[in-house]
Short mmCIF file of C-alpha atoms in Angstrom, two decimals:
data_model
loop_
_atom_site.label_atom_id
_atom_site.label_comp_id
_atom_site.label_asym_id
_atom_site.label_seq_id
_atom_site.Cartn_x
_atom_site.Cartn_y
_atom_site.Cartn_z
CA MET A 6 -24.00 -90.60 -28.29
CA ASN A 7 -26.68 -88.02 -27.41
CA THR A 8 -28.00 -90.31 -24.68
CA LEU A 9 -24.56 -89.77 -22.74
CA THR A 10 -25.12 -86.89 -20.45
CA LYS A 11 -28.79 -87.42 -20.33
CA SER A 12 -28.65 -90.83 -18.53
CA GLU A 13 -25.77 -89.87 -16.12
CA ALA A 14 -26.56 -91.06 -12.79
CA PRO A 15 -26.30 -88.18 -10.06
CA ILE A 16 -22.96 -88.02 -8.43
CA SER A 17 -23.38 -88.95 -4.74
CA SER A 18 -26.62 -87.77 -3.29
CA THR A 19 -26.15 -84.11 -3.92
CA GLN A 20 -27.41 -82.45 -6.90
CA GLN A 21 -25.09 -82.23 -10.25
CA PRO A 22 -22.57 -79.48 -9.91
CA ARG A 23 -22.78 -76.70 -12.38
CA PRO A 24 -20.48 -76.99 -15.66
CA VAL A 25 -17.44 -75.01 -15.71
CA LEU A 26 -16.49 -75.87 -19.10
CA GLU A 27 -18.98 -76.98 -21.87
CA VAL A 28 -17.82 -78.37 -25.07
CA VAL A 29 -20.42 -77.91 -27.87
CA GLU A 30 -20.01 -79.76 -31.15
CA VAL A 31 -16.44 -79.21 -31.46
CA THR A 32 -14.30 -79.89 -34.33
CA ILE A 33 -10.55 -79.43 -34.49
CA ARG A 34 -8.60 -80.02 -37.77
CA TYR A 35 -4.88 -80.13 -38.26
CA GLY A 36 -4.99 -78.92 -41.94
CA GLU A 37 -7.86 -81.13 -43.44
CA LYS A 38 -7.81 -84.23 -41.24
CA PRO A 39 -9.94 -83.72 -38.13
CA ALA A 40 -8.38 -84.63 -34.74
CA ILE A 41 -11.49 -83.95 -32.66
CA ASN A 42 -14.93 -84.90 -34.35
CA LYS A 43 -18.21 -83.05 -33.19
CA VAL A 44 -17.43 -83.76 -29.42
CA SER A 45 -19.87 -82.36 -27.00
CA LEU A 46 -19.42 -82.70 -23.16
CA SER A 47 -19.64 -80.60 -20.10
CA ILE A 48 -17.02 -80.54 -17.14
CA PRO A 49 -18.66 -80.14 -13.60
CA GLN A 50 -17.01 -77.87 -11.00
CA HIS A 51 -14.92 -79.48 -8.24
CA ARG A 52 -14.86 -82.89 -9.92
CA ILE A 53 -12.00 -84.58 -11.68
CA THR A 54 -12.80 -85.38 -15.27
CA ALA A 55 -10.54 -87.95 -17.05
CA ILE A 56 -10.08 -88.02 -20.60
CA ILE A 57 -8.89 -91.46 -22.06
CA GLY A 58 -8.64 -93.11 -25.21
CA PRO A 59 -5.83 -94.84 -27.24
CA SER A 60 -2.83 -92.87 -28.63
CA GLY A 61 -3.60 -90.37 -31.24
CA CYS A 62 -7.20 -90.28 -30.46
CA GLY A 63 -7.25 -86.34 -29.90
CA LYS A 64 -7.30 -86.60 -26.06
CA SER A 65 -4.33 -83.84 -25.63
CA THR A 66 -5.78 -81.87 -28.70
CA LEU A 67 -9.37 -81.70 -26.86
CA LEU A 68 -7.34 -80.73 -23.45
CA ARG A 69 -5.45 -78.10 -25.17
CA ALA A 70 -8.46 -76.51 -26.68
CA PHE A 71 -9.58 -75.55 -23.09
CA ASN A 72 -6.98 -73.03 -22.53
CA ARG A 73 -6.16 -72.12 -26.23
CA MET A 74 -2.85 -73.76 -26.39
CA ASN A 75 -3.72 -74.95 -29.74
CA ASP A 76 -3.38 -71.42 -30.98
CA PHE A 77 0.14 -71.75 -31.07
CA ILE A 78 0.10 -74.70 -33.40
CA PRO A 79 0.01 -73.78 -37.04
CA ASN A 80 -3.00 -74.88 -39.34
CA VAL A 81 -5.20 -75.66 -36.39
CA LYS A 82 -8.72 -74.87 -37.30
CA MET A 83 -11.78 -75.34 -34.49
CA GLU A 84 -15.42 -75.27 -35.19
CA GLY A 85 -17.99 -75.22 -32.29
CA GLN A 86 -17.85 -73.62 -29.06
CA ILE A 87 -16.17 -74.13 -25.84
CA LEU A 88 -17.86 -72.11 -22.98
CA TYR A 89 -16.08 -71.40 -19.95
CA MET A 90 -18.51 -70.33 -17.27
CA GLY A 91 -21.11 -69.89 -19.89
CA SER A 92 -19.16 -67.65 -22.19
CA ASP A 93 -17.30 -68.57 -25.46
CA ILE A 94 -13.68 -68.33 -24.97
CA TYR A 95 -13.02 -68.55 -28.95
CA VAL A 96 -14.79 -65.26 -29.76
CA ARG A 97 -12.66 -62.40 -30.83
CA GLU A 98 -13.30 -60.14 -27.88
CA VAL A 99 -11.64 -62.75 -25.43
CA ASP A 100 -8.02 -62.34 -25.02
CA PRO A 101 -6.45 -65.99 -24.90
CA VAL A 102 -3.92 -64.82 -22.15
CA GLU A 103 -7.07 -64.06 -19.75
CA VAL A 104 -8.44 -67.52 -20.43
CA ARG A 105 -4.88 -69.16 -19.48
CA ARG A 106 -4.77 -67.20 -16.48
CA ARG A 107 -8.01 -68.82 -15.31
CA ILE A 108 -7.41 -72.25 -16.74
CA GLY A 109 -3.87 -73.48 -15.74
CA MET A 110 -2.03 -76.26 -17.03
CA VAL A 111 0.43 -79.10 -16.11
CA PHE A 112 2.24 -80.79 -18.84
CA GLN A 113 3.29 -84.14 -19.54
CA LYS A 114 7.05 -83.56 -18.80
CA PRO A 115 7.78 -81.56 -15.98
CA ASN A 116 8.87 -78.41 -17.26
CA PRO A 117 10.20 -76.19 -14.56
CA PHE A 118 12.05 -72.90 -15.61
CA PRO A 119 15.85 -73.16 -15.12
CA LYS A 120 15.39 -70.61 -12.27
CA SER A 121 15.08 -71.20 -8.60
CA ILE A 122 12.16 -72.97 -7.11
CA PHE A 123 10.64 -69.49 -5.56
CA GLN A 124 11.01 -67.72 -9.07
CA ASN A 125 9.39 -70.61 -10.84
CA VAL A 126 6.03 -70.30 -8.45
CA ALA A 127 6.43 -66.56 -8.35
CA TRP A 128 6.87 -65.49 -11.95
CA GLY A 129 3.19 -66.19 -12.97
CA PRO A 130 1.67 -64.20 -10.35
CA SER A 131 4.13 -61.27 -10.76
CA ILE A 132 3.77 -60.92 -14.63
CA ASN A 133 -0.05 -61.09 -13.99
CA GLY A 134 0.21 -58.01 -11.53
CA PHE A 135 -0.25 -59.73 -8.43
CA THR A 136 2.95 -58.49 -6.69
CA ARG A 137 1.56 -58.05 -2.98
CA ASN A 138 2.52 -60.79 -0.37
CA LEU A 139 4.35 -62.90 -3.05
CA GLU A 140 6.19 -64.82 -0.73
CA ALA A 141 2.95 -65.73 1.14
CA ARG A 142 1.50 -66.68 -2.14
CA VAL A 143 4.60 -69.05 -3.01
CA GLU A 144 4.29 -70.78 0.40
CA GLN A 145 0.56 -71.26 -0.17
CA SER A 146 0.98 -72.74 -3.50
CA LEU A 147 3.92 -74.99 -2.62
CA ARG A 148 1.96 -76.10 0.42
CA ARG A 149 -1.22 -76.91 -1.84
CA ALA A 150 1.16 -78.76 -3.97
CA ALA A 151 2.49 -80.83 -1.02
CA LEU A 152 5.89 -79.76 -1.76
CA TRP A 153 6.48 -77.09 0.78
CA GLU A 154 7.97 -79.33 3.47
CA GLU A 155 10.39 -80.84 1.03
CA VAL A 156 11.84 -77.41 -0.41
CA ASN A 157 11.21 -74.87 2.27
CA ASP A 158 14.84 -74.75 3.11
CA ARG A 159 16.04 -74.32 -0.48
CA LEU A 160 13.60 -72.06 -2.13
CA HIS A 161 16.27 -70.13 -3.93
CA GLU A 162 18.06 -73.24 -5.18
CA SER A 163 17.52 -74.26 -8.96
CA ALA A 164 14.39 -76.07 -9.59
CA LEU A 165 16.35 -78.40 -11.69
CA ALA A 166 18.18 -79.98 -8.86
CA LEU A 167 14.56 -81.67 -7.93
CA SER A 168 13.68 -85.06 -8.59
CA GLY A 169 11.06 -85.75 -11.48
CA GLY A 170 8.13 -86.19 -9.18
CA GLN A 171 9.27 -82.98 -7.11
CA GLN A 172 9.59 -81.11 -10.42
CA GLN A 173 6.06 -82.11 -11.63
CA ARG A 174 4.51 -80.92 -8.36
CA LEU A 175 6.41 -77.72 -8.73
CA CYS A 176 4.74 -77.39 -11.91
CA ILE A 177 1.32 -77.89 -10.09
CA ALA A 178 2.48 -75.23 -7.67
CA ARG A 179 3.29 -72.84 -10.36
CA ALA A 180 -0.13 -73.22 -11.78
CA LEU A 181 -1.84 -72.98 -8.41
CA ALA A 182 -0.11 -69.79 -7.82
CA MET A 183 -2.09 -68.10 -10.56
CA GLU A 184 -5.35 -69.22 -8.41
CA PRO A 185 -6.88 -70.77 -11.32
CA ASP A 186 -10.47 -72.39 -11.48
CA VAL A 187 -9.49 -75.09 -13.64
CA ILE A 188 -6.39 -77.14 -13.96
CA LEU A 189 -5.75 -79.23 -17.21
CA MET A 190 -3.31 -82.00 -16.79
CA ASP A 191 -1.97 -83.52 -19.77
CA GLU A 192 -0.81 -87.14 -18.75
CA PRO A 193 1.06 -85.58 -15.57
CA CYS A 194 2.50 -88.75 -14.47
CA SER A 195 3.64 -90.63 -17.56
CA ALA A 196 7.20 -89.46 -17.06
CA LEU A 197 7.16 -90.40 -13.34
CA ASP A 198 7.77 -93.35 -11.20
CA PRO A 199 4.96 -95.35 -9.32
CA VAL A 200 5.64 -93.51 -5.81
CA SER A 201 5.73 -90.12 -7.34
CA THR A 202 2.64 -90.95 -9.27
CA ALA A 203 0.85 -92.01 -6.19
CA ARG A 204 1.68 -88.59 -4.57
CA ILE A 205 0.47 -86.72 -7.52
CA GLU A 206 -2.76 -88.82 -7.38
CA ASP A 207 -3.29 -88.13 -3.58
CA LEU A 208 -2.65 -84.55 -4.37
CA MET A 209 -5.40 -84.40 -7.00
CA PHE A 210 -7.86 -85.66 -4.58
CA GLU A 211 -7.16 -82.66 -2.27
CA LEU A 212 -6.91 -79.99 -5.19
CA LYS A 213 -10.57 -80.89 -6.45
CA GLU A 214 -11.99 -79.48 -3.06
CA ARG A 215 -10.95 -76.01 -4.67
CA TYR A 216 -10.17 -76.66 -8.27
CA THR A 217 -12.02 -78.47 -11.15
CA ILE A 218 -9.39 -80.74 -12.84
CA VAL A 219 -9.51 -82.23 -16.19
CA ILE A 220 -7.05 -85.05 -16.67
CA VAL A 221 -5.73 -86.71 -19.75
CA THR A 222 -4.31 -90.38 -19.16
CA HIS A 223 -3.43 -93.25 -21.06
CA ASN A 224 -3.24 -94.95 -18.02
CA MET A 225 -6.96 -96.72 -17.33
CA GLN A 226 -6.17 -97.71 -13.72
CA GLN A 227 -5.24 -94.01 -12.97
CA ALA A 228 -8.51 -92.71 -14.46
CA ALA A 229 -10.39 -95.31 -12.62
CA ARG A 230 -8.42 -94.33 -9.19
CA VAL A 231 -8.62 -90.61 -9.42
CA SER A 232 -11.70 -89.24 -11.66
CA ASN A 233 -15.13 -88.83 -10.91
CA LEU A 234 -16.11 -88.74 -14.66
CA THR A 235 -14.53 -90.41 -17.50
CA ALA A 236 -14.88 -89.33 -21.14
CA PHE A 237 -13.78 -91.98 -23.75
CA LEU A 238 -12.45 -90.81 -26.95
CA GLU A 239 -11.55 -92.79 -30.14
CA ASN A 240 -10.50 -91.46 -33.55
CA GLY A 241 -11.47 -88.03 -32.33
CA SER A 242 -15.17 -89.07 -31.53
CA LEU A 243 -16.36 -89.36 -27.92
CA VAL A 244 -17.49 -92.82 -27.46
CA GLU A 245 -18.84 -92.57 -24.06
CA PHE A 246 -19.02 -89.99 -21.02
CA GLY A 247 -20.33 -90.73 -17.75
CA GLU A 248 -19.62 -91.44 -14.38
CA THR A 249 -16.19 -93.31 -13.82
CA ASP A 250 -17.75 -96.17 -12.00
CA GLN A 251 -20.52 -96.91 -14.50
CA VAL A 252 -17.81 -96.28 -17.56
CA PHE A 253 -15.62 -98.90 -15.93
CA THR A 254 -17.92 -101.50 -14.65
CA ARG A 255 -21.16 -101.32 -16.65
CA PRO A 256 -20.01 -99.44 -19.98
CA ARG A 257 -22.91 -98.88 -22.45
CA ASN A 258 -20.72 -99.14 -25.63
CA LYS A 259 -19.03 -102.07 -26.80
CA ARG A 260 -15.90 -100.15 -27.73
CA THR A 261 -15.66 -98.82 -24.39
CA GLU A 262 -16.02 -102.26 -22.79
CA GLU A 263 -13.19 -103.43 -25.01
CA TYR A 264 -10.98 -100.61 -24.29
CA VAL A 265 -11.37 -100.52 -20.44
CA THR A 266 -11.03 -104.03 -20.04
CA GLY A 267 -7.81 -103.99 -22.02
CA ARG A 268 -8.81 -105.64 -25.42
CA PHE A 269 -7.00 -102.87 -27.39
CA GLY A 270 -5.51 -99.61 -27.10
CA MET B 7 39.41 -116.82 -38.67
CA LYS B 8 36.89 -114.62 -36.49
CA SER B 9 39.66 -113.17 -34.53
CA ASP B 10 41.37 -112.29 -37.72
CA ARG B 11 38.53 -110.07 -38.98
CA LEU B 12 38.09 -108.68 -35.34
CA ARG B 13 41.76 -107.51 -35.72
CA ARG B 14 41.41 -106.02 -38.97
CA ARG B 15 38.50 -104.01 -37.49
CA HIS B 16 40.47 -102.79 -34.64
CA ALA B 17 43.12 -101.77 -37.08
CA THR B 18 40.71 -99.95 -39.07
CA ALA B 19 39.63 -98.15 -36.16
CA LYS B 20 43.04 -97.02 -35.07
CA ILE B 21 43.78 -96.05 -38.51
CA PHE B 22 40.76 -93.73 -38.60
CA ARG B 23 41.77 -92.44 -35.26
CA LEU B 24 45.14 -91.61 -36.40
CA LEU B 25 43.91 -89.85 -39.32
CA CYS B 26 41.64 -87.78 -37.44
CA ALA B 27 44.12 -86.74 -34.83
CA ALA B 28 46.59 -85.78 -37.68
CA VAL B 29 44.06 -83.64 -39.50
CA ALA B 30 43.27 -82.03 -35.95
CA TRP B 31 46.95 -81.50 -35.04
CA ALA B 32 47.58 -79.97 -38.60
CA GLY B 33 45.64 -76.89 -37.90
CA VAL B 34 47.21 -76.30 -34.51
CA VAL B 35 50.85 -76.96 -35.91
CA ILE B 36 50.22 -74.60 -38.55
CA LEU B 37 48.93 -71.87 -35.86
CA ALA B 38 51.82 -72.65 -33.81
CA VAL B 39 54.41 -72.12 -36.68
CA LEU B 40 52.73 -68.91 -37.82
CA LEU B 41 52.69 -67.75 -34.13
CA PHE B 42 56.33 -68.56 -33.74
CA HIS B 43 57.17 -66.80 -36.86
CA VAL B 44 55.27 -63.78 -36.26
CA THR B 45 56.45 -63.78 -32.36
CA ARG B 46 60.35 -63.96 -33.66
CA GLU B 47 59.93 -61.29 -36.16
CA GLY B 48 57.91 -58.90 -33.98
CA ILE B 49 58.81 -59.38 -30.23
CA ARG B 50 61.86 -56.90 -30.53
CA TRP B 51 59.63 -54.08 -31.55
CA LEU B 52 57.00 -54.86 -28.85
CA ASP B 53 57.32 -52.64 -25.80
CA PHE B 54 55.10 -50.15 -24.08
CA GLN B 55 56.20 -47.46 -26.50
CA PHE B 56 54.91 -49.50 -29.52
CA LEU B 57 51.54 -49.35 -27.75
CA THR B 58 51.74 -45.27 -26.82
CA GLU B 59 53.33 -43.88 -29.93
CA PHE B 60 51.83 -42.79 -33.37
CA PRO B 61 53.00 -44.27 -36.65
CA SER B 62 56.25 -42.69 -37.82
CA ARG B 63 58.53 -42.57 -40.87
CA PHE B 64 61.39 -43.81 -38.36
CA PRO B 65 60.84 -47.36 -37.24
CA GLU B 66 62.26 -46.88 -33.88
CA GLN B 67 59.62 -44.21 -33.22
CA ALA B 68 56.55 -45.82 -34.69
CA GLY B 69 53.64 -47.06 -32.46
CA ILE B 70 50.19 -48.15 -33.19
CA LYS B 71 48.51 -45.85 -30.72
CA SER B 72 46.25 -44.55 -33.50
CA ALA B 73 45.40 -47.90 -34.74
CA LEU B 74 44.65 -49.57 -31.36
CA TRP B 75 42.29 -46.74 -30.39
CA GLY B 76 40.85 -46.71 -33.88
CA THR B 77 39.87 -50.49 -33.51
CA VAL B 78 38.85 -49.98 -30.03
CA TRP B 79 36.16 -47.11 -31.17
CA LEU B 80 35.37 -49.20 -34.33
CA ILE B 81 34.57 -52.42 -32.47
CA THR B 82 32.85 -50.45 -29.50
CA LEU B 83 30.35 -48.72 -32.09
CA THR B 84 29.83 -51.73 -34.04
CA ALA B 85 28.86 -53.72 -31.04
CA ALA B 86 26.64 -51.18 -29.79
CA ILE B 87 24.74 -50.95 -33.31
CA SER B 88 24.90 -54.65 -34.30
CA ILE B 89 24.08 -56.57 -31.24
CA PRO B 90 20.48 -54.83 -30.41
CA VAL B 91 19.57 -54.78 -34.04
CA GLY B 92 20.84 -58.39 -34.67
CA VAL B 93 19.41 -59.96 -31.74
CA ALA B 94 16.05 -58.05 -32.11
CA ALA B 95 15.96 -58.98 -35.54
CA ALA B 96 16.36 -62.88 -34.65
CA ILE B 97 13.92 -62.60 -31.90
CA TYR B 98 11.06 -61.26 -34.29
CA LEU B 99 12.12 -64.05 -36.89
CA GLU B 100 12.01 -66.91 -34.40
CA GLU B 101 9.53 -66.12 -32.03
CA PHE B 102 7.17 -63.69 -33.50
CA SER B 103 6.92 -63.90 -37.37
CA PRO B 104 4.51 -66.40 -38.88
CA LYS B 105 6.33 -69.17 -40.49
CA ASN B 106 5.39 -68.87 -44.17
CA ARG B 107 6.91 -68.50 -47.77
CA LEU B 108 8.28 -64.94 -46.85
CA SER B 109 9.80 -65.70 -43.59
CA GLN B 110 11.45 -68.69 -45.51
CA LEU B 111 12.61 -66.36 -48.19
CA ILE B 112 14.31 -63.96 -45.69
CA GLU B 113 15.82 -66.68 -43.96
CA VAL B 114 17.64 -67.88 -47.35
CA ASN B 115 18.80 -64.37 -48.03
CA ILE B 116 20.30 -63.85 -44.43
CA GLY B 117 22.29 -66.99 -45.13
CA ASN B 118 23.31 -65.71 -48.57
CA LEU B 119 24.26 -62.36 -47.13
CA ALA B 120 26.57 -64.11 -44.48
CA GLY B 121 28.60 -65.38 -47.53
CA VAL B 122 28.91 -62.08 -49.35
CA PRO B 123 32.36 -61.11 -49.80
CA SER B 124 33.49 -58.21 -47.26
CA ILE B 125 34.65 -55.84 -50.08
CA VAL B 126 30.99 -55.78 -51.37
CA TYR B 127 29.95 -54.43 -48.05
CA GLY B 128 32.84 -51.88 -48.30
CA ILE B 129 31.29 -50.59 -51.66
CA LEU B 130 27.97 -50.32 -50.06
CA GLY B 131 29.27 -48.63 -47.14
CA LEU B 132 31.20 -46.17 -49.27
CA VAL B 133 27.96 -45.28 -51.34
CA LEU B 134 25.39 -45.51 -48.56
CA PHE B 135 27.42 -44.04 -45.44
CA VAL B 136 30.30 -42.28 -46.59
CA ARG B 137 28.57 -40.49 -49.51
CA PHE B 138 24.81 -40.64 -49.39
CA LEU B 139 24.54 -40.04 -45.56
CA ALA B 140 27.64 -37.92 -46.04
CA LEU B 141 29.12 -39.37 -42.64
CA GLY B 142 32.34 -39.16 -44.51
CA ARG B 143 35.45 -41.45 -43.53
CA SER B 144 34.45 -41.61 -39.83
CA VAL B 145 34.55 -44.21 -37.32
CA LEU B 146 30.83 -44.17 -37.59
CA ALA B 147 30.59 -44.86 -41.13
CA GLY B 148 33.28 -47.60 -40.61
CA SER B 149 31.08 -48.97 -37.81
CA LEU B 150 27.98 -49.08 -39.85
CA THR B 151 29.67 -50.80 -42.68
CA MET B 152 31.08 -53.39 -40.31
CA THR B 153 27.46 -53.81 -38.90
CA LEU B 154 26.25 -54.55 -42.16
CA LEU B 155 29.16 -57.17 -42.62
CA ILE B 156 28.31 -59.20 -39.35
CA LEU B 157 24.42 -58.70 -38.83
CA PRO B 158 24.05 -61.75 -40.89
CA VAL B 159 26.37 -63.76 -38.71
CA ILE B 160 24.64 -62.43 -35.37
CA ILE B 161 21.26 -62.97 -36.69
CA ILE B 162 21.78 -66.53 -37.77
CA ALA B 163 23.71 -67.44 -34.53
CA ALA B 164 20.95 -65.82 -32.28
CA ARG B 165 18.37 -67.72 -34.20
CA GLU B 166 20.12 -70.85 -33.42
CA ALA B 167 20.67 -70.13 -29.82
CA LEU B 168 16.81 -69.29 -29.57
CA ARG B 169 15.84 -72.34 -31.51
CA ALA B 170 17.69 -74.56 -29.18
CA VAL B 171 15.53 -73.45 -26.12
CA PRO B 172 12.96 -76.28 -25.63
CA ASP B 173 9.59 -75.41 -26.72
CA SER B 174 8.32 -76.83 -23.13
CA ILE B 175 9.60 -73.63 -21.79
CA ARG B 176 7.33 -71.41 -23.97
CA GLN B 177 4.44 -73.69 -23.41
CA ALA B 178 5.01 -73.44 -19.55
CA ALA B 179 5.25 -69.65 -19.92
CA PHE B 180 2.10 -69.28 -22.07
CA ALA B 181 0.14 -71.58 -19.83
CA LEU B 182 0.66 -69.05 -16.92
CA GLY B 183 -0.88 -66.08 -19.01
CA ALA B 184 2.15 -64.72 -20.25
CA THR B 185 2.20 -62.77 -23.48
CA ARG B 186 4.74 -63.71 -26.13
CA TRP B 187 6.85 -60.73 -25.19
CA GLN B 188 6.67 -61.78 -21.41
CA ALA B 189 7.62 -65.49 -22.33
CA VAL B 190 10.53 -64.39 -24.42
CA ARG B 191 11.98 -61.84 -22.31
CA ALA B 192 11.70 -63.62 -18.93
CA GLN B 193 12.19 -67.31 -19.92
CA VAL B 194 13.46 -67.95 -23.51
CA LEU B 195 15.94 -65.07 -23.67
CA PRO B 196 17.81 -66.00 -20.43
CA VAL B 197 18.29 -69.70 -21.58
CA ALA B 198 19.42 -68.58 -25.08
CA LEU B 199 21.74 -65.90 -24.05
CA PRO B 200 25.00 -67.90 -23.73
CA GLY B 201 24.40 -69.17 -27.14
CA ILE B 202 23.77 -65.86 -28.43
CA LEU B 203 26.57 -64.27 -26.69
CA THR B 204 29.02 -66.88 -28.59
CA GLY B 205 27.54 -65.78 -31.90
CA VAL B 206 28.04 -62.29 -31.08
CA ILE B 207 31.75 -62.52 -29.87
CA LEU B 208 32.62 -64.61 -33.17
CA ALA B 209 31.05 -61.99 -35.12
CA LEU B 210 32.84 -59.18 -33.58
CA SER B 211 36.19 -61.26 -33.99
CA ARG B 212 35.46 -61.21 -37.39
CA ALA B 213 34.98 -57.58 -37.54
CA ILE B 214 38.15 -56.66 -35.73
CA GLY B 215 40.03 -58.61 -38.26
CA GLU B 216 38.51 -57.21 -41.35
CA THR B 217 40.59 -55.09 -43.76
CA ALA B 218 39.10 -54.81 -47.10
CA PRO B 219 35.70 -52.91 -46.21
CA LEU B 220 37.69 -50.34 -44.14
CA VAL B 221 40.00 -49.93 -47.10
CA MET B 222 37.15 -49.42 -49.56
CA ILE B 223 35.40 -46.69 -47.32
CA GLY B 224 38.79 -44.87 -47.25
CA ALA B 225 39.85 -45.53 -43.62
CA LEU B 226 43.18 -43.67 -43.39
CA THR B 227 46.42 -45.39 -43.37
CA TYR B 228 48.66 -42.70 -41.57
CA VAL B 229 46.92 -41.19 -38.67
CA ALA B 230 48.75 -39.43 -36.04
CA PHE B 231 45.66 -38.64 -33.79
CA VAL B 232 43.29 -40.63 -31.61
CA PRO B 233 39.61 -40.67 -32.69
CA GLU B 234 37.71 -38.39 -30.05
CA GLY B 235 34.39 -38.86 -31.42
CA PRO B 236 32.16 -41.09 -33.76
CA MET B 237 32.80 -38.47 -36.66
CA ASP B 238 36.34 -38.29 -36.48
CA ALA B 239 38.72 -40.00 -38.95
CA PHE B 240 40.33 -43.32 -38.05
CA THR B 241 42.49 -46.15 -38.67
CA ALA B 242 42.43 -49.59 -37.38
CA LEU B 243 45.03 -52.31 -36.61
CA PRO B 244 44.60 -54.47 -39.82
CA ILE B 245 45.05 -51.45 -41.86
CA GLN B 246 48.11 -50.30 -40.19
CA ILE B 247 49.70 -53.91 -40.36
CA PHE B 248 48.74 -53.89 -43.97
CA ASN B 249 50.34 -50.49 -44.51
CA TRP B 250 53.68 -51.62 -42.77
CA ALA B 251 53.92 -54.94 -44.26
CA SER B 252 53.38 -53.40 -47.79
CA ARG B 253 56.58 -51.22 -47.34
CA PRO B 254 60.00 -52.45 -48.71
CA GLN B 255 62.09 -51.80 -45.41
CA GLU B 256 62.60 -54.77 -43.35
CA ASP B 257 62.11 -52.88 -40.09
CA PHE B 258 58.46 -52.15 -41.02
CA HIS B 259 57.87 -55.72 -41.86
CA GLN B 260 58.76 -56.32 -38.32
CA LEU B 261 56.76 -53.77 -37.03
CA ALA B 262 53.67 -55.23 -38.87
CA ALA B 263 54.66 -58.55 -36.92
CA ALA B 264 54.52 -56.72 -33.79
CA GLY B 265 51.13 -55.44 -34.66
CA ILE B 266 49.81 -58.85 -35.60
CA ILE B 267 50.74 -59.89 -32.05
CA VAL B 268 48.79 -56.95 -30.52
CA LEU B 269 45.79 -57.80 -32.85
CA LEU B 270 45.88 -61.63 -31.63
CA VAL B 271 46.10 -60.52 -27.84
CA THR B 272 43.18 -58.43 -28.32
CA LEU B 273 41.15 -61.41 -30.18
CA LEU B 274 42.34 -63.83 -27.37
CA LEU B 275 41.16 -61.19 -24.62
CA MET B 276 37.73 -61.06 -26.39
CA ASN B 277 37.34 -64.56 -26.81
CA ALA B 278 38.23 -65.28 -23.14
CA THR B 279 35.95 -62.72 -22.17
CA ALA B 280 33.13 -64.43 -24.09
CA VAL B 281 33.87 -67.59 -22.46
CA TRP B 282 33.95 -65.95 -19.14
CA ILE B 283 30.52 -64.43 -19.53
CA ARG B 284 29.00 -67.60 -21.18
CA GLN B 285 30.19 -69.77 -18.18
CA ARG B 286 28.91 -67.16 -15.61
CA ALA B 287 25.34 -67.11 -17.27
CA GLU B 288 25.40 -70.87 -17.49
CA ARG B 289 26.03 -71.22 -13.89
CA THR B 290 23.31 -68.68 -12.70
CA GLY B 291 20.87 -70.32 -15.12
CA ARG B 292 21.33 -73.56 -13.38
#
């Protein structure tokens, strides 16, 4: 497992982008039982990194550790370090609120606030003190989330009137409005139909120009389609981490091969 | 054979449905009989003068002005004290406090307090507010006693309403860099508001009909003035009704019935307001 990052082939011809998030020997426990066991990996900038693995393998737990969303779950204990731009986000001086401003998140089920479309996008910036040019910021975010054309004539109508796929793109726009560096996506398409899923996948391609994306998915085709790098987790341990092409076509580990070819999971 | 059994199943379902309907209607019928009885007795006395006159020894001249205004004062003050305290307590318990043994203990205790007989709150109010804090037999002392009485109900109802807010809304707010208070104030509370309001109005409806604690803290039974401030003595509708009903003359019994009508109409107006506020909140929430 130590050989994983070392033997990675370079991504395209350019040099390896610098890591935005580094996970160092992280163990996360719910009570006694470890959900994540000594995982180390680094997430490069402006790439899409997919975390795959069978249900209950700890994918979401790991993802939620990146923006300290596990803080809200009682009895969660973490060992090891998670570095964001080189600094540990779990030391006492770091305010988790600050972390979440820079590392946005999109959830499994679309969860817009029961308010207007505009308010959904504008709320994040406004509570964080970005109140100037709010309209422009909302428009820009909705454009980047490929939703503007569909909703620009009804910005002040309820977000709950949108379709599931539109709601999820609204949630992406809401995260983008904070101008984060990283966007974490926790199975963002699992509640959507194939057409909406394709739209979100297209969107992810565009977004990686500006943002670093980490996506948890149980859908292996999705990981193969959208991601540059893939991490395969099983029972809380990192089995394999490398370029997506390599992980899917020439997996080094037997378990990875069995999983990506659909023999279990 | 088979259709026989099917028929029996349908028969059972029908019997059960009729039984449920009978039980449901029983309550309505009893209420209707009561209302009819009260209305027949009291309607004769119910006129504008009844609302604008003070109580009197002479039934023809008696009115409920002081009791009506006393109740308005009492409920307004009670609402002003109990709603902020109760909702804030519920927000703390549900959104901020760690879930441990202590919070469980507090939860069980609040549940118990909701079941304590109102006379006990009356005794507490007498000792604590009337005597120890020397508020006297004032509207304020009465409101504080009523606040004690309905706080558990408000807290429990508000907690239920907060708990019913999907956690995904909190998560979404936190993920945008909201503090706990920002998430609660801007996102959780508006969703919970209709439920909280329902609980508050139900609690206040209980307070408006309570007699025992007021008798205990010594609210007056014969008052020929309208309270002008929170420190004034007062009487309230249920006390006035109780007073009239306990007199021997038939005329006063009818006056009591008229008072009951006024109390019921007030209650109805309060509940209607609650429904209206709730529907409006739900509409703007969508």
